[in-house]
Structure formats: C-alpha cells, structure tokens
C-alpha cells in the first residue's frame, strides 16, 4: 500500500540542498520475504534448499576465517562460534519440524524461527549471552541471503536515480556503495556530524537524518522530496508541492553557479590583503574532480579510511601509494594533507575483529590503534612517503592527546624514512608533519605540541564532542552540541596563539570551518586555512573577500566577550548579515540569500 | 554406558560462547549423547544455542548426562573444562 499524499517527516538537516526522486530502502535487516504456501510434496525440496544454503554459508564463513588467519589476526574465534550456530541441531530441527507442520516456503519458516531465537536471546538476563544475539542474527542473515539467492557483500548499485532510505549508514556501507544515481540520504538515526552527514556533504547531495521512523514509514518506490536545508522529508507530494520544490531546486543550482563564477579562481584574500587558504576535505579520490572544479586550494584533509573498508584484506603499500600519488599529482601545485588511518569510534575495519573498546570514541582508536599495530601503520606511512616524491604531500596524525604519543608516531615515521633511504626509494625528506587538534588536552598543551610539528589542523567535530561530553551521534543530546560554546572558542583561540607563537600555521578541517556565520570569527582569531567540503569553497572565499582582517579581528574580540553560545550565534549572524547587506548595496551580486540569513525582499534585481 | 554428574561451574566465563563451543566439540569428538539440565530446563549438549539458553554463569550448578561408549572420557574432559577456574582461550 502506498503512503498518503504529502506526508511530512521532520528530522535534522545534515547536508543542504533539495532532492526529488523515488525511495530506495537500504539496510542489512531488510529482506523481502513472501509467505508462500507449499504442498506436502514440496517439503523435501525445501529441506534440500535449506541444506544447500547452510553449506554455502559454511563455505563463506570458512573463507572469511581463512582470510583472517592468513593475516595473522588472532581473533578468528568468533567464526568458530558462528560455525557452531550454523550447524546447531536445535535450530535445524526446529526449522524442519515447522516446515513439515506449517508448510510454508523455507525462507519464511527460517526467518520466523530465527526471529524466535533472536527474541529469546535478546531477553536473556546475562548480558554476555544477550550480546550473542548479534552473532545469531549475523549467521541468520547469511543463511537467509543464500536462501534468497542473494550474494553477500554485493555492493549497492542503483539502476535509476534514487534516494537511499536507511536506519543508519556505516562507513563501510558508504565506502562500498556506488555513487552513481545517488540523489540523497535519509536515515532514522544520527546527528549533524554523523558519518552520513559528512559523506553527504562531501558527495554534495542533500541528507536528512534523525528522522526516527523513516524506514518504517517510507516504502520502496515512494516519491520523496528531501529538503536538506530545513530537515524535511515529504512523502508522495502532490503536484503543487512538487512544483514548488522543483523551482527551489533550480534556483539553488543557479545561485551556486553564480557564486562560483563570481569568485572563480581568485584567492581567498581579505580587503586589506590578508591571504588564507581555502582547501577541501575529501573522502574518496573521485572527489578530486570537485576539488578542482570548485577552485579549491588543495586538500586540507584526505581521509584514508575508505581504502580499508568494505573488504576482507588490508590495502597493500602499492595500492595505497597509487591512490596517494594520483591525488597528489592532480592537485599539484597545491598541497594534499593525508591523515593517517583514523579507525575506531564509528568507523570499523571488517578485516580485523574489533574489540568492543573500539566502539567508543574514548577507546582504542586512530593513532592509538596505529601505534599498537605498527605492521599496519608502517605500510601506510611508506605509501604516503613514496607519494611525497610526486606532489606536495603532508602527513597528519589524528587523535593525538599527549606529547609522548606524537613523539612515538614521529619515531615510527623516522624509522620508515630510514628504510626507504636504505632502499634508495625517493621521497620528500622534509615532508611536513601536522597533528589534528581534536582532543581537548592537545589544545591545552598546544604550545608543547607546536614545537614538534609543522602545522596544526583543528578537528572540531571531535573537539566539540570531547570538550562538551556530547556524543555527536546521539540525537537526544544533539541540542547540547554547540561549536560556539565559549569553551570551544577559547580552546581554538589558545591553539591558534600557541601555533603562531611557535611559527607554525593552523588550519581547521571540522564542520565548523564551513559554517557561514563562523567564518569571520575564525578569520579574526587568526586561522590560516579553512578546509571544507569542495562545494563550500566558493562560499567561504566569497565571504573572506568581502571583509577586512581588521574588521574580523574586532568581531572575534567582541564575540569572545559574550556569555553564551546563543548570544554569540545571534551576534555573529547579525554581523554576517551586515557584511552580506553591504555586498548587495555595492551591487556585487544578488546571490547572498543562499545563506538563509537574508530576507528575500532585500535581494537586488541586478545580476553581478 | 550412561553417567550422570552434578557439576558446579567454576569457569569465570560460565557456559558462555567459548566454553559452550568447546563443550559441543567435546560431545562431537567422543560421539556421545549429552544432555545438560539446569533447574527444569534440559538441553541438547550438542546445540550451542541450547547451551547458551541455559544461562549458566560462574557458580551455577548443572546436571550433566553423558551416554555412549566413551562416556567416561567425555565426562572427564567436560569436568576439566567447567571446573577449571582459569578462563579458556
């Protein structure tokens, strides 16, 4: 049954823009099952089908296990349990008994039996056993896939332009997903800085997250309007609504194009001649096209997790080198800052069984993981160093929390450099090293860290979450997540001052660097580099080109004297509006309501 | 041969995933039939699902019934497993 017309769901706007298209439900839990009645004679055939699925699943698990043990990963024990669950006679006998009694197709019977076990296990008093539910459903899913004749791990390819509707999207989902025909993301959970939001922004598609009931309400093929500006999803709109949004969509495209033509490849230079760098954050090498077309000054953050995700083996040095080299060569003469593997928190590797403490943002992740696994870390460092012979490559370490950790990482790098020198392999011996300032302790001791590196990049997503103790993926506490909290602004100020006092530069690669009202503040605090999704580059350059550094400094000074995030945001929005108003009265352009800050009637009729 | 024995679980992991898996393996290795009772619940000792459903943690008592030619050897290994106070790998 189709949904009624014009049903509206409200969520959190995670990536701006408007998309219109059919819904494509996506998710591991989602199987289309039919309850098909069978006859007495069909029973043996269905049992045979079940056995065949069990055999295939067994082969699949054995293969996974083999791949893991080849890599020397210690914990393939979990698959032993999976194999036992697969061969469990209680489960098998239950399925066969029900099949004979109820006479429905085996897919349906199996899913019912599985559900029964999952329910029973999830209600167990013992928490350890309760957690086995995940193993049972994992094995169950594999069996069900084989029963339905679907291959595991088949990456998603959309046949027609569609909107992905999912409970949540993990980094491995998005890493394996084909980006062709992808119009927008809609998810039940997540906040403004969840993985889905970051990916959507880098792909330049709209996203609405935290809708809670999207996967339950939206049916496959429903026509959807995604309003990523307002955080709304409209299901099966009527023609009037459809026309309104179509117009809005066209207008946004025109405005972005205008802004781009206006800024072009001009530098990000203030009216009084202070130059900053506006670079891009990227997740995939394919985004380099967008980096170049938006006249971005290089790449301020190249995330490397995609290389490791959605596969059974680890990427080789050669494979990584090729990727890094190509990106470096393409963005030359600009820089590309490669961040070393930042796994853990909400990003996991499928090759290595991740202990539970990696699921915590406070746990064994990023540089902590890399230092504990030099076998993995060194391969990446070798690949990055080799690529540095082909472009302006810089290295950045994530999640540094103390000086010792940084020194350790640097000594691994020195070791790798020595190896390369010995082998007479070319690399840039003076490659610049930076750290991400994303743990509050790092910001506080940034004077000490500054003596060890060539640059800082402030990662505000984690910095905000750690400083304010707000889990950024939890929609219930999302309201507390404020980049304009004075604690954050003071940490940023300290970091920039400490860097400049030690003669190094500071960039910012968090979401905060792309938020319009905050650009002037950050500029005024002395930030040297803004790294944002490629699509935001022209917008930021435009603002910077229309203020003076002196004015920005004053605005920053005043903002830091205020008492709350609300006051600061209101103050900054007003100042931003003044600046944009001024641009309009200068007849520079009429594109400024792109920001959502400008009243429509003030738009100038003249085209710039 | 049929042997019954009440065993108090000393293994800190209880009859959970890893020890449960080993228990199934022991029963299969000796080709014996194995029933495990806890309270009123009786489960097949060759079913990991069944064993897990017993929720037999450290300190709980289970009644083990082994039947088959090698029942004695099997029971000895089962006792070793469950009464071992060291966690198994």
XYZ file of C-alpha atoms in Angstrom:
697
model
C 0.000 0.000 0.000
C 1.258 3.424 -0.861
C 1.624 6.233 1.605
C -0.898 9.054 1.667
C -0.119 12.273 -0.207
C 2.138 14.955 1.241
C 3.071 13.157 4.432
C 5.849 15.183 6.067
C 8.582 13.827 8.343
C 10.776 16.221 10.277
C 14.387 15.440 11.095
C 17.776 17.043 11.404
C 19.147 18.818 8.306
C 22.543 17.197 7.741
C 23.540 18.279 4.248
C 21.938 21.136 2.324
C 20.071 21.023 -0.968
C 16.880 19.642 -2.430
C 16.440 16.237 -3.999
C 13.411 14.701 -5.640
C 13.219 11.024 -6.510
C 11.997 7.538 -5.633
C 12.870 5.947 -2.278
C 15.300 3.056 -2.197
C 15.176 1.285 1.170
C 18.660 0.132 2.086
C 19.809 -1.903 5.029
C 21.174 -5.147 6.263
C 17.983 -6.057 8.083
C 15.831 -5.661 5.063
C 14.763 -8.774 3.203
C 11.733 -9.050 1.022
C 10.066 -12.289 2.064
C 6.908 -13.871 0.807
C 4.864 -16.286 2.873
C 4.337 -18.891 0.193
C 2.242 -21.974 0.963
C 3.802 -25.252 -0.174
C 2.370 -28.708 -0.695
C 3.365 -31.941 1.030
C 5.481 -32.994 -1.982
C 7.441 -29.758 -1.869
C 8.723 -30.357 1.667
C 11.812 -32.428 0.710
C 12.684 -29.866 -1.958
C 12.528 -27.055 0.585
C 14.646 -29.033 3.039
C 17.227 -29.606 0.319
C 17.229 -25.903 -0.405
C 17.830 -25.196 3.277
C 20.731 -27.659 3.375
C 22.262 -26.072 0.324
C 22.056 -22.622 1.925
C 23.720 -23.994 5.062
C 26.550 -25.472 3.005
C 27.087 -22.221 1.128
C 27.061 -20.221 4.342
C 29.558 -22.640 5.831
C 31.898 -22.136 2.874
C 31.517 -18.406 3.176
C 32.388 -18.364 6.886
C 35.314 -20.736 6.369
C 36.642 -18.440 3.691
C 36.345 -15.396 5.937
C 38.103 -17.304 8.676
C 40.893 -18.372 6.326
C 41.431 -14.826 5.080
C 41.686 -13.581 8.611
C 44.103 -16.192 9.857
C 46.321 -15.614 6.826
C 46.738 -12.105 8.007
C 47.690 -13.371 11.419
C 44.727 -11.795 13.108
C 44.391 -13.547 16.434
C 40.677 -13.461 16.889
C 39.050 -15.663 14.317
C 37.462 -17.487 17.262
C 34.219 -15.702 16.675
C 33.782 -17.616 13.418
C 34.134 -20.881 15.287
C 31.044 -19.882 17.259
C 29.357 -18.827 14.030
C 30.052 -22.226 12.503
C 28.559 -23.949 15.533
C 25.480 -21.766 15.364
C 25.184 -22.596 11.700
C 25.290 -26.329 12.409
C 23.156 -26.089 15.506
C 20.860 -29.084 15.577
C 18.269 -27.343 17.713
C 17.883 -24.653 15.085
C 17.943 -27.059 12.151
C 15.474 -29.455 13.744
C 13.189 -26.584 14.607
C 13.172 -25.375 11.013
C 12.472 -28.836 9.603
C 9.728 -29.513 12.142
C 7.988 -26.204 11.430
C 8.402 -26.721 7.701
C 6.588 -30.058 7.890
C 3.880 -28.772 10.185
C 3.108 -25.361 8.760
C 4.023 -25.936 5.099
C 5.303 -22.523 4.119
C 8.364 -21.860 1.984
C 11.644 -22.378 3.813
C 12.698 -18.704 3.650
C 9.637 -17.718 5.605
C 9.861 -20.569 8.117
C 13.549 -19.925 8.693
C 13.017 -16.205 9.237
C 10.291 -16.982 11.777
C 12.436 -19.474 13.679
C 15.345 -17.055 13.604
C 13.138 -14.303 14.960
C 12.051 -16.576 17.798
C 15.665 -17.259 18.807
C 16.690 -13.642 18.489
C 13.793 -12.615 20.702
C 14.644 -15.232 23.284
C 18.309 -14.279 23.354
C 17.737 -10.566 23.458
C 15.679 -11.038 26.634
C 18.282 -13.060 28.488
C 19.337 -11.780 31.878
C 23.015 -12.443 31.278
C 24.457 -9.561 29.314
C 27.184 -11.663 27.714
C 24.658 -14.102 26.334
C 22.343 -11.277 25.332
C 25.123 -9.943 23.170
C 25.313 -13.262 21.287
C 22.102 -12.069 19.634
C 24.339 -10.186 17.232
C 26.133 -13.417 16.287
C 22.883 -15.287 15.777
C 21.434 -12.584 13.592
C 24.693 -12.306 11.667
C 24.697 -16.012 10.849
C 20.957 -15.928 10.253
C 21.354 -13.111 7.765
C 23.988 -15.015 5.837
C 21.749 -18.085 5.627
C 18.757 -16.020 4.598
C 20.758 -14.356 1.856
C 21.683 -17.724 0.433
C 18.100 -18.957 0.705
C 17.002 -15.936 -1.278
C 19.851 -16.348 -3.723
C 21.409 -13.012 -2.893
C 25.150 -12.646 -2.668
C 26.692 -11.288 0.470
C 28.618 -8.121 0.092
C 27.261 -7.253 -3.312
C 27.859 -3.506 -3.308
C 24.789 -1.449 -3.939
C 24.264 -0.160 -7.468
C 21.256 1.995 -8.183
C 19.621 1.351 -11.529
C 17.847 4.692 -11.594
C 18.319 7.974 -9.726
C 17.141 7.190 -6.171
C 17.115 8.330 -2.581
C 18.652 5.946 -0.059
C 16.467 5.374 2.999
C 18.329 3.569 5.799
C 18.207 3.099 9.532
C 21.792 4.287 9.644
C 24.695 4.260 7.206
C 28.030 2.935 8.354
C 31.301 3.969 6.767
C 31.612 0.538 5.198
C 28.143 0.918 3.669
C 29.041 4.210 2.052
C 32.517 3.062 1.066
C 31.195 0.160 -0.988
C 28.137 1.929 -2.353
C 28.260 3.039 -5.977
C 27.778 6.796 -6.083
C 26.073 6.709 -9.451
C 22.378 7.651 -9.411
C 22.602 8.570 -5.736
C 20.345 11.562 -5.063
C 20.154 11.879 -1.275
C 20.341 10.100 2.068
C 17.574 9.747 4.625
C 18.239 7.983 7.939
C 16.404 7.131 11.153
C 19.235 7.992 13.489
C 22.273 10.267 13.610
C 23.028 13.928 14.147
C 24.517 16.837 12.269
C 28.040 15.445 12.348
C 27.258 11.760 11.986
C 29.017 9.823 9.287
C 26.014 10.086 6.957
C 26.118 13.887 7.199
C 29.811 14.114 6.435
C 29.588 11.776 3.455
C 26.528 13.538 2.052
C 28.304 16.871 2.227
C 31.372 15.552 0.524
C 29.239 13.966 -2.197
C 27.303 17.226 -2.446
C 23.947 15.561 -2.019
C 21.243 16.535 0.480
C 20.666 14.499 3.618
C 18.144 14.494 6.436
C 18.988 12.380 9.492
C 17.442 11.590 12.869
C 14.001 11.010 11.344
C 13.417 8.091 13.713
C 10.628 6.423 11.754
C 11.763 6.911 8.139
C 12.465 3.246 7.408
C 9.140 2.204 8.903
C 7.045 4.782 7.096
C 8.711 5.093 3.705
C 8.051 2.296 1.227
C 10.143 1.261 -1.705
C 9.289 3.449 -4.683
C 7.526 6.225 -2.749
C 8.280 9.557 -4.373
C 10.238 11.697 -1.934
C 11.233 15.327 -1.657
C 14.297 15.785 0.553
C 14.744 19.277 1.895
C 18.248 19.214 3.336
C 18.028 22.893 4.280
C 15.023 22.541 6.561
C 15.433 18.903 7.538
C 12.155 17.819 5.984
C 11.132 14.767 4.006
C 7.872 14.877 2.068
C 6.452 11.522 1.035
C 4.410 11.323 -2.181
C 3.961 15.082 -2.662
C 1.060 16.486 -4.665
C 1.809 18.359 -7.891
C 1.671 21.777 -6.263
C 4.280 20.897 -3.616
C 6.353 19.147 -6.230
C 6.387 22.214 -8.471
C 7.333 24.490 -5.576
C 10.347 22.371 -4.642
C 11.388 21.853 -8.247
C 11.578 25.637 -8.587
C 13.551 25.990 -5.382
C 15.931 23.278 -6.531
C 16.567 25.027 -9.861
C 17.109 28.342 -8.100
C 19.747 26.887 -5.726
C 21.675 25.433 -8.641
C 21.668 28.801 -10.393
C 22.844 30.568 -7.247
C 25.724 28.219 -6.632
C 26.803 28.620 -10.228
C 26.655 32.403 -9.869
C 28.722 32.392 -6.716
C 31.273 30.209 -8.412
C 31.537 32.406 -11.465
C 31.901 35.400 -9.169
C 34.741 34.041 -7.070
C 36.314 31.871 -9.728
C 39.947 31.117 -9.067
C 40.547 34.342 -7.161
C 42.494 33.847 -3.938
C 40.840 33.976 -0.512
C 42.179 37.412 0.316
C 40.584 39.950 2.647
C 40.010 43.549 1.570
C 43.129 44.594 3.456
C 45.279 41.963 1.853
C 45.428 39.081 4.336
C 45.506 35.792 2.479
C 44.227 32.493 3.824
C 43.952 29.074 2.216
C 40.581 27.551 1.426
C 41.072 23.834 0.850
C 38.845 20.758 0.723
C 38.083 17.715 2.832
C 37.760 14.581 0.774
C 36.865 11.003 1.451
C 37.366 9.408 -1.971
C 39.857 10.101 -4.779
C 36.936 10.649 -7.171
C 36.197 13.889 -5.322
C 39.351 15.458 -6.735
C 37.256 16.474 -9.780
C 35.073 18.503 -7.482
C 38.109 19.940 -5.662
C 39.423 21.237 -8.971
C 36.114 22.447 -10.395
C 35.342 24.474 -7.258
C 38.791 26.106 -7.386
C 39.783 24.707 -4.038
C 43.343 25.391 -2.980
C 44.328 21.817 -2.450
C 43.162 19.244 0.061
C 43.295 20.056 3.760
C 42.074 16.638 4.830
C 42.304 13.443 2.826
C 40.609 10.740 4.888
C 42.137 7.357 4.174
C 39.663 5.017 5.841
C 37.915 4.237 2.542
C 40.983 2.236 1.477
C 40.492 -0.136 4.365
C 36.746 -0.554 4.413
C 34.315 -2.989 2.883
C 36.939 -5.614 2.033
C 38.436 -8.745 3.523
C 42.113 -7.892 3.183
C 44.267 -4.905 4.036
C 45.309 -2.490 1.273
C 48.866 -3.114 0.093
C 51.566 -0.472 0.087
C 51.449 -0.407 -3.709
C 47.689 0.122 -3.837
C 47.820 2.938 -1.288
C 50.807 4.541 -2.988
C 48.977 4.620 -6.334
C 45.956 6.359 -4.772
C 48.028 8.919 -2.845
C 50.291 9.587 -5.827
C 47.413 10.183 -8.227
C 45.668 12.579 -5.857
C 48.923 14.442 -5.135
C 49.745 14.764 -8.827
C 46.280 16.018 -9.696
C 46.099 18.761 -7.059
C 49.678 19.950 -7.656
C 50.856 22.753 -7.155
C 48.546 22.765 -4.145
C 49.012 20.643 -1.032
C 47.348 17.426 -0.076
C 47.294 16.646 3.637
C 46.902 12.921 4.171
C 45.516 11.891 7.513
C 46.786 8.538 8.731
C 44.224 5.819 9.451
C 41.525 7.082 11.804
C 39.687 3.905 12.616
C 37.503 3.281 15.667
C 34.787 5.440 17.151
C 32.172 4.986 14.442
C 34.433 3.546 11.724
C 35.494 -0.088 11.717
C 37.550 -2.459 9.687
C 35.944 -5.684 8.630
C 39.334 -7.395 8.273
C 40.224 -7.184 11.918
C 37.831 -8.168 14.591
C 37.336 -5.009 16.539
C 37.231 -5.358 20.280
C 34.374 -3.590 21.973
C 36.560 -0.781 23.247
C 36.934 0.453 19.687
C 33.270 1.271 19.557
C 33.912 4.059 21.977
C 35.108 7.466 20.911
C 37.253 7.344 24.027
C 38.736 3.955 23.327
C 41.354 2.212 21.260
C 41.204 4.163 18.019
C 43.058 6.289 15.455
C 46.715 6.883 16.420
C 46.335 4.613 19.449
C 45.371 1.750 17.183
C 48.142 2.579 14.673
C 50.858 2.714 17.330
C 49.724 -0.667 18.618
C 49.720 -2.110 15.098
C 52.975 -0.896 13.518
C 52.541 -3.608 10.874
C 49.524 -1.729 9.504
C 50.786 1.767 10.308
C 54.181 1.402 8.615
C 52.667 0.220 5.332
C 50.581 3.385 5.177
C 53.499 5.647 6.111
C 55.675 4.063 3.419
C 52.955 4.626 0.825
C 52.474 8.268 1.866
C 56.208 8.973 1.881
C 56.655 7.434 -1.553
C 53.799 9.579 -2.887
C 55.533 12.673 -1.482
C 58.039 12.401 -4.328
C 55.219 13.191 -6.773
C 53.431 16.174 -5.239
C 53.086 18.397 -2.195
C 52.143 15.784 0.345
C 51.885 16.454 4.050
C 51.192 13.935 6.826
C 48.735 14.436 9.637
C 48.263 12.294 12.762
C 44.740 12.097 14.242
C 43.670 11.919 17.914
C 46.986 12.958 19.456
C 46.387 13.571 23.170
C 49.901 13.989 24.579
C 53.454 14.807 23.518
C 54.716 11.250 24.049
C 52.190 9.857 21.592
C 53.285 12.356 18.959
C 56.948 11.568 19.562
C 56.208 7.883 19.205
C 54.390 8.426 15.912
C 57.241 10.575 14.663
C 59.788 7.943 15.579
C 57.881 5.324 13.583
C 57.928 7.774 10.682
C 61.682 8.299 11.068
C 62.185 4.556 11.062
C 60.199 4.195 7.839
C 62.123 7.087 6.275
C 65.392 5.330 7.118
C 64.179 2.128 5.498
C 63.252 3.987 2.335
C 66.602 5.782 2.225
C 68.401 2.475 2.638
C 66.404 1.030 -0.232
C 67.146 4.163 -2.292
C 63.454 4.890 -2.765
C 62.619 8.533 -3.462
C 60.550 10.612 -1.051
C 60.418 14.163 0.281
C 62.854 14.131 3.203
C 61.406 17.381 4.559
C 57.787 16.281 4.397
C 55.683 18.472 6.676
C 54.104 16.791 9.679
C 50.994 18.003 11.435
C 48.678 16.933 14.192
C 44.960 17.174 14.447
C 43.875 19.161 17.440
C 40.703 17.323 18.359
C 41.272 16.181 21.924
C 40.903 18.995 24.478
C 44.205 18.016 26.142
C 46.000 18.599 22.833
C 44.526 22.098 22.553
C 45.573 22.914 26.110
C 49.167 21.771 25.564
C 49.332 23.058 22.003
C 52.350 25.208 22.970
C 54.300 21.976 23.579
C 52.948 20.144 20.541
C 53.741 23.126 18.321
C 57.450 22.613 18.937
C 57.221 19.136 17.440
C 55.337 19.752 14.195
C 54.962 21.983 11.139
C 51.237 22.641 11.376
C 48.004 22.034 13.256
C 44.577 21.209 11.914
C 41.717 21.690 14.332
C 39.177 18.893 14.062
C 36.114 20.496 15.556
C 33.721 17.545 15.304
C 35.601 15.554 17.909
C 36.849 18.602 19.785
C 33.268 19.695 20.460
C 32.126 16.211 21.400
C 35.029 15.639 23.811
C 35.013 19.093 25.363
C 31.274 19.218 25.926
C 30.872 15.489 26.648
C 28.226 15.191 23.957
C 28.063 12.067 21.813
C 27.668 13.513 18.353
C 25.692 10.574 17.049
C 23.083 10.706 19.787
C 20.081 12.743 18.688
C 18.814 13.044 22.252
C 21.744 15.221 23.284
C 22.257 16.880 19.900
C 20.933 20.184 21.257
C 23.988 20.424 23.537
C 26.387 20.080 20.630
C 27.424 23.690 20.035
C 30.587 24.710 18.240
C 30.029 28.212 19.558
C 30.277 27.170 23.197
C 32.835 29.523 24.759
C 34.918 26.575 25.910
C 35.414 25.604 22.270
C 36.159 29.128 21.109
C 38.699 29.591 23.886
C 40.422 26.311 23.010
C 40.573 27.383 19.366
C 41.979 30.774 20.328
C 44.633 29.170 22.550
C 45.597 26.723 19.820
C 45.993 29.432 17.188
C 48.004 31.690 19.518
C 50.313 28.866 20.577
C 50.863 27.865 16.966
C 51.667 31.381 15.816
C 53.981 31.990 18.774
C 55.942 28.962 17.619
C 55.942 29.980 13.993
C 53.620 27.277 12.622
C 50.316 27.597 10.780
C 46.855 26.366 11.808
C 44.013 25.039 9.728
C 40.582 23.727 10.566
C 39.037 20.678 8.949
C 35.893 20.241 11.040
C 32.349 21.078 10.026
C 32.681 24.370 11.884
C 35.031 25.791 9.234
C 32.203 25.657 6.694
C 29.504 27.369 8.725
C 28.895 30.771 7.272
C 28.375 32.945 10.379
C 31.539 31.456 11.934
C 33.905 32.188 9.049
C 34.544 35.791 10.055
C 35.077 34.775 13.677
C 37.647 32.127 12.722
C 39.336 34.522 10.333
C 39.515 37.093 13.112
C 41.021 34.558 15.507
C 43.833 34.146 13.004
C 43.019 30.828 11.341
C 45.337 30.310 8.345
C 43.498 27.574 6.489
C 39.842 26.539 6.100
C 39.281 23.003 4.909
C 35.677 22.265 3.931
C 33.644 20.104 1.541
C 34.568 21.195 -2.026
C 31.103 22.648 -2.654
C 31.532 25.125 0.230
C 34.818 26.544 -1.085
C 33.361 29.382 -3.225
C 31.042 30.451 -0.407
C 33.912 30.819 2.054
C 36.185 32.565 -0.408
C 33.361 34.954 -1.180
C 32.882 35.953 2.461
C 36.597 36.330 3.092
C 36.997 38.525 0.015
C 34.308 40.829 1.357
C 35.641 41.627 4.828
C 38.828 43.140 6.139
C 41.053 41.293 8.564
C 40.863 44.268 10.944
C 37.072 44.049 10.998
C 37.190 40.275 11.506
C 39.581 40.666 14.432
C 37.203 43.120 16.090
C 34.241 40.822 15.564
C 36.171 37.909 17.109
C 37.210 40.008 20.075
C 33.636 41.120 20.738
C 32.210 37.634 20.286
C 34.534 36.163 22.896
C 33.342 38.690 25.447
C 29.777 37.393 25.222
C 28.384 34.925 27.731
C 26.649 32.135 25.856
C 26.508 30.217 22.612
C 23.089 31.750 21.876
C 24.383 35.286 22.285
C 27.441 34.534 20.193
C 25.424 32.989 17.386
C 22.967 35.838 17.336
C 25.784 38.391 17.304
C 27.661 36.596 14.523
C 24.533 36.136 12.398
C 23.816 39.847 12.649
C 27.351 40.796 11.710
C 27.284 38.361 8.822
C 24.032 39.850 7.619
C 25.580 43.328 7.721
C 28.514 42.139 5.675
C 26.279 40.493 3.103
C 23.973 43.524 3.022
C 26.981 45.624 2.263
C 27.916 43.378 -0.647
C 24.454 43.837 -2.070
C 24.485 47.602 -1.756
C 27.836 47.514 -3.527
C 25.868 45.794 -6.270
C 28.314 42.995 -6.148
C 25.771 40.268 -6.548
C 22.370 39.054 -5.552
C 23.201 35.569 -4.515
C 23.514 36.131 -0.829
C 20.231 34.633 0.292
C 21.938 31.364 -0.351
C 22.903 31.703 3.255
C 19.385 31.682 4.550
C 20.271 34.787 6.532
C 18.922 37.325 4.111
C 15.323 38.448 3.896
C 14.089 37.771 0.364
C 12.838 41.308 -0.321
C 16.339 42.693 0.033
C 17.582 40.791 -2.941
C 18.924 43.076 -5.599
C 17.452 42.770 -9.042
C 20.745 43.325 -10.741
C 22.909 40.433 -11.687
C 26.557 40.665 -10.733
C 27.262 -46.536 29.240
C 25.339 -43.749 30.897
C 26.843 -41.467 33.540
C 25.273 -38.576 35.394
C 27.024 -35.954 37.400
C 26.249 -32.620 39.029
C 28.959 -30.098 38.242
C 29.418 -26.681 39.745
C 30.765 -24.291 37.136
C 33.972 -22.678 38.314
C 34.981 -21.283 34.966
C 34.719 -17.491 35.198
C 33.334 -17.373 31.656
C 30.475 -19.637 32.692
C 28.932 -21.749 29.961
C 29.283 -18.901 27.512
C 30.355 -18.663 23.920
C 33.862 -20.056 24.142
C 33.367 -22.772 26.783
C 29.984 -23.561 25.228
C 31.698 -24.063 21.883
C 34.295 -26.354 23.469
C 31.570 -28.372 25.153
C 29.863 -29.043 21.822
C 33.214 -30.034 20.365
C 33.886 -32.499 23.169
C 30.494 -34.160 22.703
C 31.101 -34.455 18.971
C 34.649 -35.746 19.381
C 33.605 -38.688 21.578
C 30.395 -39.343 19.693
C 28.374 -39.383 22.900
C 24.920 -38.062 23.551
C 24.970 -35.217 26.022
C 22.113 -33.702 27.976
C 22.535 -30.744 30.263
C 19.980 -29.811 32.870
C 19.761 -26.644 34.844
C 16.693 -26.251 37.027
C 13.825 -27.533 34.950
C 15.438 -26.873 31.611
C 17.072 -29.714 29.707
C 19.036 -29.011 26.558
C 20.976 -30.966 23.990
C 24.672 -30.574 24.770
C 25.457 -30.667 21.074
C 23.489 -27.492 20.447
C 25.363 -24.304 21.217
C 22.092 -22.423 21.032
C 20.625 -24.720 23.664
C 23.618 -24.432 25.951
C 23.610 -20.660 25.723
C 19.925 -20.600 26.547
C 20.675 -22.242 29.904
C 22.332 -19.023 31.010
C 24.652 -20.998 33.228
C 27.124 -18.483 34.612
C 30.016 -18.965 37.004
C 28.886 -20.603 40.245
C 25.746 -22.202 38.819
C 25.137 -25.941 39.001
C 24.383 -28.107 36.025
C 23.356 -31.741 35.838
C 25.247 -33.496 33.065
C 24.069 -36.759 31.495
C 26.505 -38.466 29.120
C 25.606 -41.593 27.205
C 27.783 -43.627 24.857
C 30.842 -45.817 24.609
C 33.319 -43.133 25.555
C 31.092 -41.507 28.150
C 33.750 -41.642 30.842
C 36.443 -39.927 28.815
C 33.992 -37.329 27.622
C 32.806 -36.573 31.138
C 36.379 -36.213 32.344
C 37.060 -33.549 29.740
C 33.808 -31.797 30.474
C 34.662 -31.656 34.157
C 38.089 -30.273 33.347
C 36.533 -27.577 31.250
C 33.832 -26.492 33.659
C 35.765 -26.832 36.889
C 38.795 -25.025 35.573
C 38.951 -21.683 37.291
C 41.174 -20.284 34.532
C 39.410 -18.696 31.572
C 39.897 -20.664 28.368
C 41.269 -19.106 25.211
